[in-house]
């Protein structure tokens, strides 16, 4: 019988150690579903906004991938905030539903259950990788490729197929 490990949040202090220990029990390449079985996605919701002051915020999603892989970013930068921060800031921002794809006055906020700025780089790589859904990686091969590259040291195959 398969013994499923306890599901961890990406801000667990021993995340990288536990991920490596878990993956070492299996022969590589490791399907991304193994990582998803161990660590939950930090992504709670996404919101497009105008009027965001990004000072002190960290890049997540495509914007993080753009900084750490060869993927190009969208015109709208994506910043991660905690649910607590989002609750405080959302009324001060202009929520946007429709905009031109080149409109750089729009930013995307990705809400996480914790402050992503507190993660070390390796934990952030894992968190960002898991923040993408399977459908996003299937429909956007550049995202799949960047996530695959981001997780290469863990010998994880990011393809979300069977």
XYZ file of C-alpha atoms in Angstrom:
162
model
C 0.000 0.000 0.000
C 1.213 3.495 -0.829
C 2.030 5.524 2.245
C 1.300 9.123 1.455
C 3.491 11.561 3.366
C 1.983 14.434 5.299
C 1.239 17.330 2.982
C 3.604 20.231 3.640
C 3.231 23.920 2.997
C 6.066 25.554 1.079
C 7.013 27.682 4.076
C 7.901 24.614 6.163
C 11.378 25.227 7.604
C 12.548 21.748 6.535
C 10.887 21.779 3.117
C 13.951 21.230 0.933
C 15.336 18.523 3.224
C 12.003 16.684 3.306
C 11.568 16.958 -0.467
C 15.029 15.501 -1.066
C 14.461 12.691 1.449
C 11.122 11.811 -0.152
C 12.451 11.880 -3.705
C 15.522 9.832 -2.756
C 13.146 6.921 -2.031
C 12.213 6.787 -5.728
C 14.172 6.371 -8.934
C 14.483 9.474 -11.108
C 13.131 11.061 -13.128
C 10.419 11.924 -10.629
C 7.033 12.908 -12.034
C 5.845 16.258 -10.704
C 2.897 14.460 -9.118
C 5.353 13.104 -6.530
C 6.177 16.657 -5.520
C 2.466 17.583 -5.522
C 1.823 14.618 -3.199
C 4.248 16.102 -0.690
C 3.880 19.891 -0.973
C 0.683 21.881 -1.472
C 0.384 24.656 -4.006
C 0.645 28.036 -2.298
C -1.587 29.743 -4.866
C -4.959 30.742 -3.431
C -6.105 33.300 -6.014
C -4.981 35.738 -8.709
C -6.075 39.346 -9.176
C -5.190 41.901 -11.842
C -4.836 45.390 -10.396
C -3.780 48.965 -11.134
C -2.186 51.271 -8.602
C 0.119 48.695 -7.028
C 3.290 49.866 -5.316
C 5.512 46.774 -5.672
C 8.068 47.956 -3.104
C 8.878 45.091 -0.772
C 6.933 42.540 -2.824
C 8.515 39.485 -4.437
C 8.041 38.152 -7.937
C 6.155 34.873 -8.340
C 4.635 32.877 -11.210
C 5.868 33.830 -14.710
C 7.797 36.784 -13.331
C 9.825 34.541 -10.999
C 10.403 32.076 -13.846
C 11.620 34.963 -16.009
C 14.237 35.837 -13.385
C 15.472 32.252 -12.926
C 14.999 30.526 -16.294
C 15.058 31.450 -19.963
C 11.319 32.166 -20.136
C 10.178 35.648 -21.086
C 7.717 37.456 -18.846
C 4.384 39.035 -19.665
C 3.986 42.820 -19.645
C 2.163 42.472 -16.321
C 4.525 41.535 -13.491
C 3.223 39.024 -10.956
C 3.806 39.645 -7.259
C 3.048 37.337 -4.358
C 1.393 38.504 -1.155
C 0.037 36.766 1.897
C -3.711 36.432 2.384
C -3.416 38.789 5.342
C -1.667 41.446 3.224
C -4.177 41.036 0.393
C -7.070 41.570 2.805
C -5.504 44.880 3.897
C -4.512 46.156 0.449
C -7.325 45.077 -1.890
C -9.605 48.048 -1.176
C -6.820 50.490 -2.067
C -6.305 49.002 -5.525
C -8.259 49.209 -8.745
C -9.255 45.625 -9.660
C -9.077 45.131 -13.427
C -10.883 42.555 -15.532
C -10.124 43.671 -19.084
C -6.890 45.224 -20.320
C -4.584 45.201 -23.330
C -1.926 42.483 -23.128
C 0.809 45.141 -23.366
C -0.616 47.356 -20.598
C 2.237 47.692 -18.109
C 0.135 49.719 -15.657
C -1.552 46.457 -14.687
C 0.040 44.010 -12.248
C -1.047 40.578 -11.179
C -1.271 39.733 -7.491
C -1.048 36.095 -6.527
C -2.379 35.467 -3.028
C -0.583 32.853 -0.921
C -1.439 31.679 2.627
C 1.910 33.018 3.880
C 4.319 35.792 2.922
C 6.359 34.494 -0.042
C 9.080 37.049 0.711
C 10.082 34.919 3.703
C 11.047 31.895 1.573
C 14.632 31.046 0.747
C 15.413 30.574 -2.938
C 15.148 26.759 -3.042
C 11.817 26.767 -1.226
C 10.594 29.532 -3.559
C 11.520 27.431 -6.597
C 9.406 24.569 -5.293
C 6.520 26.868 -4.331
C 6.452 28.675 -7.676
C 6.669 25.410 -9.601
C 3.687 24.036 -7.695
C 1.719 27.260 -8.098
C 1.145 26.401 -11.763
C -1.756 24.099 -12.508
C -1.457 21.068 -14.743
C -3.626 22.749 -17.385
C -1.403 25.837 -17.402
C 1.616 23.655 -18.100
C -0.199 21.587 -20.724
C -1.538 24.613 -22.601
C 1.592 26.726 -22.243
C 4.655 24.686 -23.168
C 6.984 27.582 -22.280
C 5.760 27.379 -18.666
C 6.237 23.610 -18.635
C 9.781 24.023 -19.972
C 10.663 26.714 -17.436
C 9.260 24.704 -14.502
C 11.112 21.636 -15.758
C 14.325 23.700 -15.840
C 13.623 25.193 -12.396
C 13.274 21.729 -10.840
C 16.075 20.015 -12.767
C 18.353 19.607 -9.733
C 15.603 17.543 -8.083
C 15.386 15.346 -11.213
C 11.695 16.153 -11.527
C 9.920 15.861 -14.851
C 7.406 18.694 -14.776
C 5.174 17.263 -17.492
C 1.783 16.850 -15.813
C 0.683 13.908 -17.985
C -0.102 10.430 -16.777
